[in-house]
XYZ file of C-alpha atoms in Angstrom:
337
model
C -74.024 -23.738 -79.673
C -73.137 -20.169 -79.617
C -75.793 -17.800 -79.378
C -74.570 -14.666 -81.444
C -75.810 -10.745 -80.497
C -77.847 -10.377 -83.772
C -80.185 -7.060 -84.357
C -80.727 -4.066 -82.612
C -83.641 -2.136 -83.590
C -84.358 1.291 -82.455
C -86.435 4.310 -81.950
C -90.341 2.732 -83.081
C -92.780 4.746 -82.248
C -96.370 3.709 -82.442
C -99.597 5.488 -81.673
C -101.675 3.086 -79.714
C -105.784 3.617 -79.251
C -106.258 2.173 -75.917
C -108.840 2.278 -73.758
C -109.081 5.094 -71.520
C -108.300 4.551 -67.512
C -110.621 6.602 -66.129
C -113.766 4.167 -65.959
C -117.409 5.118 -64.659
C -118.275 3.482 -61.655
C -118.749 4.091 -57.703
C -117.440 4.184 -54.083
C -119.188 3.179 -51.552
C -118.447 4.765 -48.166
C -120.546 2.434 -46.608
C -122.310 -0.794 -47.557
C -125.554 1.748 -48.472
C -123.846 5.108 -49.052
C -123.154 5.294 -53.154
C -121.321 8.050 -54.927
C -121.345 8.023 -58.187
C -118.434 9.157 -60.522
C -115.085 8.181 -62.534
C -112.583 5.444 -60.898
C -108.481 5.275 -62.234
C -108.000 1.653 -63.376
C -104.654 0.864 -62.197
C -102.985 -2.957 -62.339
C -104.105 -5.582 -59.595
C -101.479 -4.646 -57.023
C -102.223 -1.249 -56.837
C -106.121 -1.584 -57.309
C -105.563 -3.370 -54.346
C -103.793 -0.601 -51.894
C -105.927 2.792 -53.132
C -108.177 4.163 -55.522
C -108.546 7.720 -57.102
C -111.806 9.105 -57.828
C -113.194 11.977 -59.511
C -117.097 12.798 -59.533
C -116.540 14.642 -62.775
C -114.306 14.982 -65.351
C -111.636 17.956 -64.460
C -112.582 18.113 -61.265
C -109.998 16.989 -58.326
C -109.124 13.456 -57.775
C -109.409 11.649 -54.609
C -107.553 8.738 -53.341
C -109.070 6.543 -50.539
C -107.236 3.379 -49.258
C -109.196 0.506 -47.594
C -109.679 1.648 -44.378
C -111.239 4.852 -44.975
C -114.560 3.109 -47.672
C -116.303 -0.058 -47.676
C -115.170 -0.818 -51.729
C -115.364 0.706 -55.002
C -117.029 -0.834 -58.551
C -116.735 0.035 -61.940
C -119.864 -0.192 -63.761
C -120.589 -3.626 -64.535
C -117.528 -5.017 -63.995
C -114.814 -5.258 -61.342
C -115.888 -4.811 -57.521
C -113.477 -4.721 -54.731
C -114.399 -4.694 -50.796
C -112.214 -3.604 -48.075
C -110.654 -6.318 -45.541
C -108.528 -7.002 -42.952
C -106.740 -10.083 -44.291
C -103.665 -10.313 -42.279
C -100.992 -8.752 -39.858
C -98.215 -8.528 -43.254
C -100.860 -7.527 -45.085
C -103.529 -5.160 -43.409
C -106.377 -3.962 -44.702
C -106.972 -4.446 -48.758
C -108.785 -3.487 -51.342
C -109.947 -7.733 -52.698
C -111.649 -8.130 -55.816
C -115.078 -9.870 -55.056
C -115.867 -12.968 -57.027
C -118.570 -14.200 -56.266
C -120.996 -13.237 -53.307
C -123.132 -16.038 -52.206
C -123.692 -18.634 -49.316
C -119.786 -18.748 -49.775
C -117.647 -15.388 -51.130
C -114.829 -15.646 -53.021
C -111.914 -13.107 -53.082
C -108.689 -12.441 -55.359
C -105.404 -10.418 -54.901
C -102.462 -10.828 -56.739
C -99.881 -8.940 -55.392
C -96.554 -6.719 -56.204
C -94.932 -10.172 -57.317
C -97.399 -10.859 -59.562
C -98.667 -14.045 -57.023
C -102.297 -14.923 -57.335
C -104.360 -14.857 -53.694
C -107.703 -16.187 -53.489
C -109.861 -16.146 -50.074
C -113.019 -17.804 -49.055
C -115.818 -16.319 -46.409
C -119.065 -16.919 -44.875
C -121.582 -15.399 -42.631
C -120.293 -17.682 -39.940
C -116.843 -18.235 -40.840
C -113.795 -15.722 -40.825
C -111.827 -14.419 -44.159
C -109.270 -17.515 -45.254
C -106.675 -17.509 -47.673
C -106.874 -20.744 -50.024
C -102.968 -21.515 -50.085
C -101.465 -23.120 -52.897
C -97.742 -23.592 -53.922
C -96.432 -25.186 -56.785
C -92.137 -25.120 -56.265
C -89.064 -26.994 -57.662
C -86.830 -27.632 -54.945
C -82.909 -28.045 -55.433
C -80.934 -30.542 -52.713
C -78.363 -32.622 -52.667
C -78.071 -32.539 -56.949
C -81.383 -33.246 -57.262
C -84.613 -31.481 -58.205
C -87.769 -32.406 -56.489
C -91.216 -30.792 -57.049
C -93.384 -29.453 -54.261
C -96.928 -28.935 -54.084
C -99.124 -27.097 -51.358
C -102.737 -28.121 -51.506
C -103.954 -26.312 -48.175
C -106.729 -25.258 -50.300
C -108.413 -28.175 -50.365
C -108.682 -28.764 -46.966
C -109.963 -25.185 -46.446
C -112.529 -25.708 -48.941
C -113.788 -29.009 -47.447
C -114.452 -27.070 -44.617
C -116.530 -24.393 -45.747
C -118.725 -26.224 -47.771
C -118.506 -29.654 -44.929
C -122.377 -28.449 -44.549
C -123.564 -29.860 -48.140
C -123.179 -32.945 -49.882
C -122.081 -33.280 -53.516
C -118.593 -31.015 -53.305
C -116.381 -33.025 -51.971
C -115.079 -35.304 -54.445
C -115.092 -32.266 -56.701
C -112.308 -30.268 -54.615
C -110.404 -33.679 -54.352
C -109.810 -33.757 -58.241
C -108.417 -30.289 -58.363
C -105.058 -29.748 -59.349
C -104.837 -26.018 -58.630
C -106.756 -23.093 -57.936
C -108.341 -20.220 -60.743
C -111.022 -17.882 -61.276
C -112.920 -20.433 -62.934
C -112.578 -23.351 -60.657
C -113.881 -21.479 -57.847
C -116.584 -19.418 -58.982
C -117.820 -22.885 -60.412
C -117.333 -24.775 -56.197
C -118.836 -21.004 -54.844
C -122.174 -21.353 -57.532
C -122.821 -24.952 -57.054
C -122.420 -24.826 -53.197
C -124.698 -21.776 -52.991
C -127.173 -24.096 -55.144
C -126.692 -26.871 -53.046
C -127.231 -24.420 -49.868
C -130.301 -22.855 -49.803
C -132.071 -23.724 -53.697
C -133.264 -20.383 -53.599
C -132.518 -17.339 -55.906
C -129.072 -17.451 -57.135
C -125.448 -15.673 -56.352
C -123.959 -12.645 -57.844
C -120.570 -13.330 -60.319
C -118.914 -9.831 -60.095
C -117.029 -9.250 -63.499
C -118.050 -11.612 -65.726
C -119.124 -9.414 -68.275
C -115.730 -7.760 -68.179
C -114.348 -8.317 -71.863
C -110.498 -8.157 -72.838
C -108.929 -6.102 -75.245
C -108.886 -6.685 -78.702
C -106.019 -4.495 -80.475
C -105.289 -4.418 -84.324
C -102.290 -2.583 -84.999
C -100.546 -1.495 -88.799
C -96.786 -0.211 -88.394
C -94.480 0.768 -91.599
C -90.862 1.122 -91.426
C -87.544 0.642 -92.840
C -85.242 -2.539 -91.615
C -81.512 -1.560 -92.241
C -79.097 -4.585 -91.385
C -75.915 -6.334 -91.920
C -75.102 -10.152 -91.610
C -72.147 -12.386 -91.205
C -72.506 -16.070 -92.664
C -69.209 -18.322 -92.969
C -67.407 -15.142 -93.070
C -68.980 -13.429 -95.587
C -71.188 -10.073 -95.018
C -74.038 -9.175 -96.397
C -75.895 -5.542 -95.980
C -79.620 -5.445 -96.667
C -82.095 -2.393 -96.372
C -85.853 -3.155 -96.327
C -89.220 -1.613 -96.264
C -92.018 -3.359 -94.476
C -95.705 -3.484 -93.374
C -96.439 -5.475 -90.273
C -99.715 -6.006 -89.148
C -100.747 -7.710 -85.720
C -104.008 -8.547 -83.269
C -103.415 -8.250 -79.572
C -104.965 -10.078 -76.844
C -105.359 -8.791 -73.313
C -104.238 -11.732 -70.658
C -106.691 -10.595 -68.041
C -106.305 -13.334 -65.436
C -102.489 -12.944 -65.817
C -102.152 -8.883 -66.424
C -104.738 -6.905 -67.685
C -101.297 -5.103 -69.289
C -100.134 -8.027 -70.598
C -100.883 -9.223 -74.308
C -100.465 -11.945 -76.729
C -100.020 -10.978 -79.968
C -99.733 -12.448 -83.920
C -98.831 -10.531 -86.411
C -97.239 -10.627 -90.636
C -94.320 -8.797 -91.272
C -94.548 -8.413 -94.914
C -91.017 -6.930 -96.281
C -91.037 -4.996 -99.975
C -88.050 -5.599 -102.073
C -87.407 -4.712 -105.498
C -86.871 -8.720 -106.168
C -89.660 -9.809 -103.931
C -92.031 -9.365 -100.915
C -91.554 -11.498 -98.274
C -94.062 -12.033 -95.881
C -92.697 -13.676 -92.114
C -95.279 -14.303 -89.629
C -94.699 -13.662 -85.685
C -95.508 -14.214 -82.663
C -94.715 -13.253 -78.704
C -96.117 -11.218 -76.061
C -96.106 -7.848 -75.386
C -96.119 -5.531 -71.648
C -97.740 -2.205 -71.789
C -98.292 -0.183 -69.035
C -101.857 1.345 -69.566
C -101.819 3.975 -66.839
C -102.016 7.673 -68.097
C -98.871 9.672 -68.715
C -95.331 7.978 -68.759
C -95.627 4.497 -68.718
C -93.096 1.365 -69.706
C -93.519 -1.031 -72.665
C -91.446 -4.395 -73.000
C -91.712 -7.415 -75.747
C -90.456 -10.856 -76.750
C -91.183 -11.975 -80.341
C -89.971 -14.372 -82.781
C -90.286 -14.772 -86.686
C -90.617 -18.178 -88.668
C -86.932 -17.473 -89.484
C -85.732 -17.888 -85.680
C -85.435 -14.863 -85.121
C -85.907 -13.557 -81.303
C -86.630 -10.295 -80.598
C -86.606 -8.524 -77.038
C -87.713 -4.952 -76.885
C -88.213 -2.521 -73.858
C -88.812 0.881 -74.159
C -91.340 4.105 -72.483
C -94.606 5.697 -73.479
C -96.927 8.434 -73.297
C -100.150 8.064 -72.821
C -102.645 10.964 -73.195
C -106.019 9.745 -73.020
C -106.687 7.218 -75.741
C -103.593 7.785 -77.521
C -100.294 6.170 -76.728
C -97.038 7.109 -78.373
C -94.180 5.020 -77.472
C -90.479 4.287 -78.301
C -88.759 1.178 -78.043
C -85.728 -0.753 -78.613
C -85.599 -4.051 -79.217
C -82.651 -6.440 -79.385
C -82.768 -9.691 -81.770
C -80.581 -13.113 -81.986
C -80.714 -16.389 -83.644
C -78.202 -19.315 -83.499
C -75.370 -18.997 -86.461
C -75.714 -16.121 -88.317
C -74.514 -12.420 -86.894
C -77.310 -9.545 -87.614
C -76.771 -5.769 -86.796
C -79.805 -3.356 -87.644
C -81.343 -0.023 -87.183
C -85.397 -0.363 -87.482
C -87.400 3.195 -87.642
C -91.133 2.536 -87.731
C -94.453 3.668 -87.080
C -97.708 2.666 -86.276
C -101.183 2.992 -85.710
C -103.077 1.122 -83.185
C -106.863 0.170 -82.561
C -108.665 -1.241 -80.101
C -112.031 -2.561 -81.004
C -113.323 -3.111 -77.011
């Protein structure tokens, strides 16, 4: 089957109401010395190299990197420590998970690879290795799977009863598989008080989002051409993928076209990049339509505190039938958290 080039749509700009990136919360320069102020929410990877702080809005910013302050924290939510966690590596910034009779640590770096890392009092930093690959040789695929992990975590926890067969039947490693092995073993440890969850009241994003604008297309069919110009309402709820990208969202939406004939309403779905950081930032999409239609879009944004306009182009195709277009819209977004 041929796949035809099928709808270009350009030049939508949206205002977006985001949340802001400069968060309240603290650095600590030591493990007792807290400084209260403003912290620049960036993505994991970077998070995880520096942070800029401010103690008051308008005032200077200062960046600190992991060996110069014990860790930063936003207020009630994400905490990261500094620590040393290799020789490729250095020193990090790690998001703490869970600090109990065993911590638990997360890092996902540039590549967008997941890193988790168990401690104790008495036992060094370790990285829980896991690899999950499809291997090509000889004409044939075969699938291999690390599961270090598990004999990491036997280790750690080889002092209690009660775990064991539990880290056998895991199939991979997560935020919530570990915090739930780092709780129960700290239960199982001492019985006493409990451990600290960093984060969990962290909420994602909830964005609603109403755009108007004018379709203007032409389509081949068995060699006949049709040209179509349509007005339209879309309207669509985003969902932040935290434990993937907190700039990555899932979104569902109603395109609901007005024609003098008809309205026709198409529902869609895909995800949808956006770079939350303040000032220019870059914005990519895939979505599809119940009429198999794809749609890939990239574009650039400004953010300026809780606004965000942005500009995008997006390119569409489907299997049989040629579509060109030219799709001016725009939006207004909300964000309800």
């Amino acid at each position: 089957m041929k796949l035809n080039f099928t709808l270009l749509l350009i030049a939508i700009t949206t205002i977006v109401f985001a949340q802001n990136e400069w968060k309240p919360g603290y650095i600590l320069k030591t493990q007792q010395d807290t400084v209260w102020g403003s912290l620049l929410n960036k993505k994991y990877s970077k998070n995880a190299k520096s942070i800029n702080f401010r103690t008051n809005e308008g005032e200077k910013e200062t960046t600190f990197v992991p060996s110069e302050i014990y860790g930063y924290r936003f207020t009630n939510g994400k905490f990261y420590v500094s620590k040393y966690v290799d020789s490729t590596h250095g020193m990090l910034f790690l998001e703490y998970l869970v600090n109990g009779e065993l911590d638990v640590y997360f890092y996902r770096d540039r590549y967008g690879e997941n890193h988790y890392y168990v401690e104790k009092d008495s036992l060094e930093l370790r990285e829980l290795k896991y690899q999950d690959q499809m291997i090509y040789k000889d004409g044939k695929t075969y699938r291999r799977t690390t599961i270090e992990y598990k004999g990491v975590l036997d280790f750690y926890t080889r002092d209690t009863k009660g775990l064991k067969k539990e880290i056998s039947k895991l199939n991979t490693i997560g935020h919530k598989s570990l915090v739930k092995i780092a709780k129960k073993y700290h239960e199982l440890s001492c019985g006493d008080g409990s451990c600290i969850e960093y984060g969990k009241d962290v909420k994602r994003k909830i964005l609603f989002s109403i755009d108007y604008g004018n379709l203007l297309f032409s389509s081949t069919h068995r060699s006949e051409t049709t040209r179509n110009n349509f007005q339209y309402i879309s309207g669509s709820f985003y969902f932040q993928q935290m434990q993937r990208n907190e700039n990555l969202f899932f979104l569902i939406g109603l395109n609901q076209f007005l024609d003098d004939r008809k309205s026709i309403g198409i529902p869609f779905f895909g995800v949808e990049y956006i770079d939350l950081q303040p000032g220019l930032g870059f914005n990519g999409s895939y979505t599809f339509d119940l009429f198999f239609l794809q749609y890939f879009g990239a574009g650039f944004h400004y953010k300026i505190d809780n606004l965000i306009l942005q500009t995008t182009i997006r390119i569409a195709g489907n299997i049989k039938i040629e579509i060109v277009g030219f799709q001016p819209s725009f939006g207004i977004m909300y964000s309800f958290r």
